[in-house]
Amino acid sequence: MAVFSRIAGTGSGLPEKILTNKDLEQFVETTDEWIASRTGIRQRHVVVEGETTCDLAERAAIAAMQAAGVTASELDLIIVGTTTPDLIFPSTACLLQHRIGANGCAAFDVNAACSGFIFALSVADNFIRAGNAKTVLVVGAETLTRMLDWSDRNTCVLFGDGAGAVVLKADTQAGILSTHLHADGGKKELLYNPVGVSVGFKPEEKNAGVRVLMSGNEVFKHAVKALDSVVDEALEANGLSKADLDWLIPHQANLRIIEATARRLEMSMDQVIVTVHKHGNTSAGSVPLALDEAVRSGKVQRGQLLLLEAFGGGFTWGSALIRY
Ligand code: COA
């Protein structure tokens, strides 16, 4: 009998500290009006000294496991989508595994920038479909604000910190109908962080490389185009039409990008989960945070059809079509 993955529980982990657009006005030349009208962002959560990606991942994971009624010993696999791991190694998934007491199961990170959660979800789904795992914890967790140049108004106003998680369980009924992943390494220069291990840290330069470099306008255009094609691809692969969709749960980078995808899908904004005004762009955290909010607010109901999508540095982009 075919095996599918079902979402058994969801959870969130947000830092307590909030930075509003008005707060940003104090130290960078910007305005609440500019940020809100160009991006939809009003505030973002930010980590404080000593708070890490794994701390946020742990909160999200525990909430998702409680919602799913799953204990740590039942987990076969933990996958964390992150571009801002606590350490270069061990992976954040290994750190998280020990925190929650799931020692022994497989655990690894996936780096696909803002698409990290969709990529991690897809890997987890494939493990379950292949019969190699029955219960999987999938997390998207980031502390992007750790690598922002707070004097660069082109980037520092866009990002925030946070984590979201889901527990997937094997089931005879779908569940995740399909996932679709893409990447184009040829567009690296449009959105990247130049710091790295093997290219060298250049410690002589203050904050060398510890910053996001982005051609915002170009990224915007590529994102809209890639998301248009990936949402069409997901529906076609399943023989479904736009009208079958109940909810769009998009990556929360920019309200205008979200609205463009909703228009493409002929969906009203009432059918779109929006958190970008509260969270900013939390990279791999954004889609599972939005999903958890949709579930806990009672908007998303069992049996409904959800389309999740994301676009990020790499470029990477992808979707997941889910019968919740
Ligand atoms: N506050 C005030 N002015 C700002 C500003 C800020 N925070 N950031 C940039 N500006 C200025 C620019 O310097 C530019 O000024 P100029 O015309 O004098 O040169 C002007 O605003 C317009 O910049 P532009 O880049 O054309 O604006 P935009 O409408 O494209 O919006 C982004 C900029 C970044 C909001 C938008 O391009 C975007 O969201 N892109 C996608 C980014 C993204 O989602 N990245 C992550 C993908 S996962």
mmCIF file of N, CA, C and O in Angstrom, residues 127-179:
data_model
loop_
_atom_site.group_PDB
_atom_site.id
_atom_site.type_symbol
_atom_site.label_atom_id
_atom_site.label_comp_id
_atom_site.label_asym_id
_atom_site.label_seq_id
_atom_site.Cartn_x
_atom_site.Cartn_y
_atom_site.Cartn_z
ATOM 1 N N PHE A 127 11.734 10.588 2.342
ATOM 2 C CA PHE A 127 12.145 9.543 3.295
ATOM 3 C C PHE A 127 10.929 8.698 3.695
ATOM 4 O O PHE A 127 11.003 7.478 3.753
ATOM 5 N N ILE A 128 9.818 9.384 3.970
ATOM 6 C CA ILE A 128 8.617 8.663 4.416
ATOM 7 C C ILE A 128 8.036 7.821 3.282
ATOM 8 O O ILE A 128 7.736 6.638 3.459
ATOM 9 N N ARG A 129 7.924 8.402 2.097
ATOM 10 C CA ARG A 129 7.368 7.655 0.947
ATOM 11 C C ARG A 129 8.204 6.423 0.615
ATOM 12 O O ARG A 129 7.688 5.409 0.168
ATOM 13 N N ALA A 130 9.533 6.542 0.813
ATOM 14 C CA ALA A 130 10.420 5.412 0.502
ATOM 15 C C ALA A 130 10.416 4.353 1.611
ATOM 16 O O ALA A 130 11.059 3.314 1.490
ATOM 17 N N GLY A 131 9.706 4.634 2.698
ATOM 18 C CA GLY A 131 9.638 3.668 3.793
ATOM 19 C C GLY A 131 10.839 3.729 4.723
ATOM 20 O O GLY A 131 11.043 2.825 5.545
ATOM 21 N N ASN A 132 11.638 4.796 4.617
ATOM 22 C CA ASN A 132 12.850 4.894 5.446
ATOM 23 C C ASN A 132 12.650 5.677 6.737
ATOM 24 O O ASN A 132 13.594 5.800 7.527
ATOM 25 N N ALA A 133 11.494 6.245 6.942
ATOM 26 C CA ALA A 133 11.178 6.940 8.192
ATOM 27 C C ALA A 133 9.666 6.965 8.360
ATOM 28 O O ALA A 133 8.923 6.950 7.374
ATOM 29 N N LYS A 134 9.235 6.966 9.631
ATOM 30 C CA LYS A 134 7.785 7.007 9.898
ATOM 31 C C LYS A 134 7.369 8.312 10.562
ATOM 32 O O LYS A 134 6.271 8.811 10.366
ATOM 33 N N THR A 135 8.276 8.861 11.362
ATOM 34 C CA THR A 135 7.955 10.089 12.103
ATOM 35 C C THR A 135 9.136 11.029 11.975
ATOM 36 O O THR A 135 10.250 10.689 12.385
ATOM 37 N N VAL A 136 8.897 12.199 11.383
ATOM 38 C CA VAL A 136 9.999 13.120 11.080
ATOM 39 C C VAL A 136 9.664 14.521 11.597
ATOM 40 O O VAL A 136 8.552 15.016 11.397
ATOM 41 N N LEU A 137 10.662 15.125 12.242
ATOM 42 C CA LEU A 137 10.544 16.520 12.681
ATOM 43 C C LEU A 137 11.231 17.395 11.636
ATOM 44 O O LEU A 137 12.415 17.197 11.341
ATOM 45 N N VAL A 138 10.476 18.324 11.050
ATOM 46 C CA VAL A 138 11.022 19.224 10.027
ATOM 47 C C VAL A 138 10.927 20.652 10.555
ATOM 48 O O VAL A 138 9.838 21.099 10.950
ATOM 49 N N VAL A 139 12.064 21.341 10.551
ATOM 50 C CA VAL A 139 12.112 22.691 11.128
ATOM 51 C C VAL A 139 12.695 23.659 10.108
ATOM 52 O O VAL A 139 13.599 23.307 9.353
ATOM 53 N N GLY A 140 12.166 24.873 10.084
ATOM 54 C CA GLY A 140 12.815 25.976 9.362
ATOM 55 C C GLY A 140 13.173 26.999 10.427
ATOM 56 O O GLY A 140 12.276 27.470 11.151
ATOM 57 N N ALA A 141 14.455 27.312 10.594
ATOM 58 C CA ALA A 141 14.861 28.178 11.718
ATOM 59 C C ALA A 141 15.987 29.096 11.295
ATOM 60 O O ALA A 141 16.949 28.644 10.669
ATOM 61 N N GLU A 142 15.866 30.374 11.651
ATOM 62 C CA GLU A 142 16.902 31.332 11.221
ATOM 63 C C GLU A 142 17.094 32.455 12.234
ATOM 64 O O GLU A 142 16.147 32.860 12.918
ATOM 65 N N THR A 143 18.314 32.954 12.239
ATOM 66 C CA THR A 143 18.621 34.216 12.916
ATOM 67 C C THR A 143 19.356 35.091 11.895
ATOM 68 O O THR A 143 20.541 35.386 12.042
ATOM 69 N N LEU A 144 18.629 35.451 10.841
ATOM 70 C CA LEU A 144 19.190 36.254 9.747
ATOM 71 C C LEU A 144 19.742 37.589 10.242
ATOM 72 O O LEU A 144 20.677 38.135 9.666
ATOM 73 N N THR A 145 19.163 38.106 11.341
ATOM 74 C CA THR A 145 19.608 39.426 11.798
ATOM 75 C C THR A 145 21.056 39.395 12.292
ATOM 76 O O THR A 145 21.685 40.435 12.406
ATOM 77 N N ARG A 146 21.575 38.184 12.554
ATOM 78 C CA ARG A 146 22.976 38.052 12.972
ATOM 79 C C ARG A 146 23.945 38.401 11.836
ATOM 80 O O ARG A 146 25.102 38.664 12.088
ATOM 81 N N MET A 147 23.464 38.329 10.590
ATOM 82 C CA MET A 147 24.398 38.629 9.496
ATOM 83 C C MET A 147 23.949 39.838 8.670
ATOM 84 O O MET A 147 24.256 39.946 7.495
ATOM 85 N N LEU A 148 23.222 40.738 9.328
ATOM 86 C CA LEU A 148 22.829 41.960 8.622
ATOM 87 C C LEU A 148 23.809 43.080 8.902
ATOM 88 O O LEU A 148 24.361 43.177 9.992
ATOM 89 N N ASP A 149 23.989 43.926 7.900
ATOM 90 C CA ASP A 149 24.727 45.172 8.087
ATOM 91 C C ASP A 149 23.666 46.208 8.458
ATOM 92 O O ASP A 149 22.873 46.638 7.611
ATOM 93 N N TRP A 150 23.645 46.594 9.737
ATOM 94 C CA TRP A 150 22.561 47.461 10.232
ATOM 95 C C TRP A 150 22.675 48.899 9.722
ATOM 96 O O TRP A 150 21.846 49.738 10.043
ATOM 97 N N SER A 151 23.727 49.176 8.923
ATOM 98 C CA SER A 151 23.798 50.511 8.322
ATOM 99 C C SER A 151 23.349 50.467 6.851
ATOM 100 O O SER A 151 23.314 51.492 6.184
ATOM 101 N N ASP A 152 23.009 49.278 6.338
ATOM 102 C CA ASP A 152 22.588 49.137 4.939
ATOM 103 C C ASP A 152 21.062 49.085 4.864
ATOM 104 O O ASP A 152 20.454 48.030 5.083
ATOM 105 N N ARG A 153 20.437 50.217 4.539
ATOM 106 C CA ARG A 153 18.968 50.270 4.541
ATOM 107 C C ARG A 153 18.340 49.409 3.457
ATOM 108 O O ARG A 153 17.150 49.089 3.511
ATOM 109 N N ASN A 154 19.158 49.036 2.435
ATOM 110 C CA ASN A 154 18.629 48.188 1.365
ATOM 111 C C ASN A 154 18.293 46.782 1.852
ATOM 112 O O ASN A 154 17.465 46.099 1.250
ATOM 113 N N THR A 155 18.954 46.345 2.903
ATOM 114 C CA THR A 155 18.724 44.971 3.372
ATOM 115 C C THR A 155 18.239 44.876 4.824
ATOM 116 O O THR A 155 17.419 44.021 5.137
ATOM 117 N N CYS A 156 18.732 45.753 5.703
ATOM 118 C CA CYS A 156 18.486 45.514 7.143
ATOM 119 C C CYS A 156 17.022 45.662 7.527
ATOM 120 O O CYS A 156 16.607 45.127 8.556
ATOM 121 N N VAL A 157 16.228 46.361 6.709
ATOM 122 C CA VAL A 157 14.818 46.559 7.066
ATOM 123 C C VAL A 157 13.959 45.334 6.727
ATOM 124 O O VAL A 157 12.801 45.258 7.135
ATOM 125 N N LEU A 158 14.540 44.394 5.969
ATOM 126 C CA LEU A 158 13.718 43.324 5.399
ATOM 127 C C LEU A 158 13.590 42.070 6.265
ATOM 128 O O LEU A 158 12.606 41.345 6.147
ATOM 129 N N PHE A 159 14.607 41.804 7.092
ATOM 130 C CA PHE A 159 14.689 40.475 7.707
ATOM 131 C C PHE A 159 14.363 40.451 9.201
ATOM 132 O O PHE A 159 14.498 41.454 9.896
ATOM 133 N N GLY A 160 13.971 39.274 9.666
ATOM 134 C CA GLY A 160 13.702 39.048 11.084
ATOM 135 C C GLY A 160 14.113 37.629 11.450
ATOM 136 O O GLY A 160 14.569 36.865 10.583
ATOM 137 N N ASP A 161 13.937 37.272 12.725
ATOM 138 C CA ASP A 161 14.350 35.954 13.202
ATOM 139 C C ASP A 161 13.120 35.133 13.593
ATOM 140 O O ASP A 161 12.120 35.692 14.063
ATOM 141 N N GLY A 162 13.233 33.812 13.475
ATOM 142 C CA GLY A 162 12.122 32.961 13.906
ATOM 143 C C GLY A 162 12.262 31.549 13.389
ATOM 144 O O GLY A 162 13.099 31.273 12.520
ATOM 145 N N ALA A 163 11.442 30.670 13.966
ATOM 146 C CA ALA A 163 11.463 29.261 13.555
ATOM 147 C C ALA A 163 10.051 28.703 13.549
ATOM 148 O O ALA A 163 9.205 29.104 14.345
ATOM 149 N N GLY A 164 9.827 27.773 12.634
ATOM 150 C CA GLY A 164 8.565 27.037 12.606
ATOM 151 C C GLY A 164 8.890 25.566 12.411
ATOM 152 O O GLY A 164 9.960 25.228 11.894
ATOM 153 N N ALA A 165 7.973 24.709 12.853
ATOM 154 C CA ALA A 165 8.258 23.269 12.749
ATOM 155 C C ALA A 165 6.983 22.500 12.438
ATOM 156 O O ALA A 165 5.874 22.956 12.750
ATOM 157 N N VAL A 166 7.169 21.339 11.813
ATOM 158 C CA VAL A 166 6.058 20.389 11.655
ATOM 159 C C VAL A 166 6.559 18.995 12.030
ATOM 160 O O VAL A 166 7.744 18.699 11.862
ATOM 161 N N VAL A 167 5.633 18.180 12.526
ATOM 162 C CA VAL A 167 5.924 16.747 12.662
ATOM 163 C C VAL A 167 5.151 16.052 11.554
ATOM 164 O O VAL A 167 3.941 16.241 11.413
ATOM 165 N N LEU A 168 5.873 15.277 10.743
ATOM 166 C CA LEU A 168 5.250 14.477 9.685
ATOM 167 C C LEU A 168 5.145 13.036 10.153
ATOM 168 O O LEU A 168 6.093 12.503 10.747
ATOM 169 N N LYS A 169 4.003 12.414 9.859
ATOM 170 C CA LYS A 169 3.847 10.987 10.178
ATOM 171 C C LYS A 169 3.431 10.226 8.926
ATOM 172 O O LYS A 169 2.683 10.745 8.094
ATOM 173 N N ALA A 170 3.912 8.999 8.822
ATOM 174 C CA ALA A 170 3.519 8.141 7.704
ATOM 175 C C ALA A 170 2.042 7.794 7.838
ATOM 176 O O ALA A 170 1.546 7.550 8.943
ATOM 177 N N ASP A 171 1.338 7.777 6.696
ATOM 178 C CA ASP A 171 -0.093 7.510 6.692
ATOM 179 C C ASP A 171 -0.460 6.861 5.364
ATOM 180 O O ASP A 171 0.253 7.048 4.379
ATOM 181 N N THR A 172 -1.566 6.162 5.345
ATOM 182 C CA THR A 172 -1.991 5.570 4.071
ATOM 183 C C THR A 172 -2.699 6.598 3.200
ATOM 184 O O THR A 172 -2.900 6.367 2.013
ATOM 185 N N GLN A 173 -3.077 7.731 3.809
ATOM 186 C CA GLN A 173 -3.770 8.786 3.046
ATOM 187 C C GLN A 173 -2.870 10.006 2.898
ATOM 188 O O GLN A 173 -2.219 10.413 3.857
ATOM 189 N N ALA A 174 -2.862 10.628 1.710
ATOM 190 C CA ALA A 174 -2.119 11.894 1.528
ATOM 191 C C ALA A 174 -2.973 13.002 2.142
ATOM 192 O O ALA A 174 -4.178 13.002 1.943
ATOM 193 N N GLY A 175 -2.379 13.862 2.857
ATOM 194 C CA GLY A 175 -1.043 14.253 3.112
ATOM 195 C C GLY A 175 -0.407 15.177 2.040
ATOM 196 O O GLY A 175 -1.065 15.940 1.350
ATOM 197 N N ILE A 176 0.887 15.078 2.053
ATOM 198 C CA ILE A 176 1.641 15.861 1.075
ATOM 199 C C ILE A 176 1.421 15.200 -0.281
ATOM 200 O O ILE A 176 1.775 14.034 -0.481
ATOM 201 N N LEU A 177 0.796 15.939 -1.214
ATOM 202 C CA LEU A 177 0.489 15.370 -2.535
ATOM 203 C C LEU A 177 1.736 15.355 -3.404
ATOM 204 O O LEU A 177 2.003 14.387 -4.106
ATOM 205 N N SER A 178 2.491 16.477 -3.384
ATOM 206 C CA SER A 178 3.752 16.516 -4.139
ATOM 207 C C SER A 178 4.569 17.712 -3.677
ATOM 208 O O SER A 178 4.028 18.671 -3.121
ATOM 209 N N THR A 179 5.877 17.608 -3.905
ATOM 210 C CA THR A 179 6.761 18.759 -3.678
ATOM 211 C C THR A 179 7.566 18.956 -4.959
ATOM 212 O O THR A 179 7.814 17.994 -5.696
#
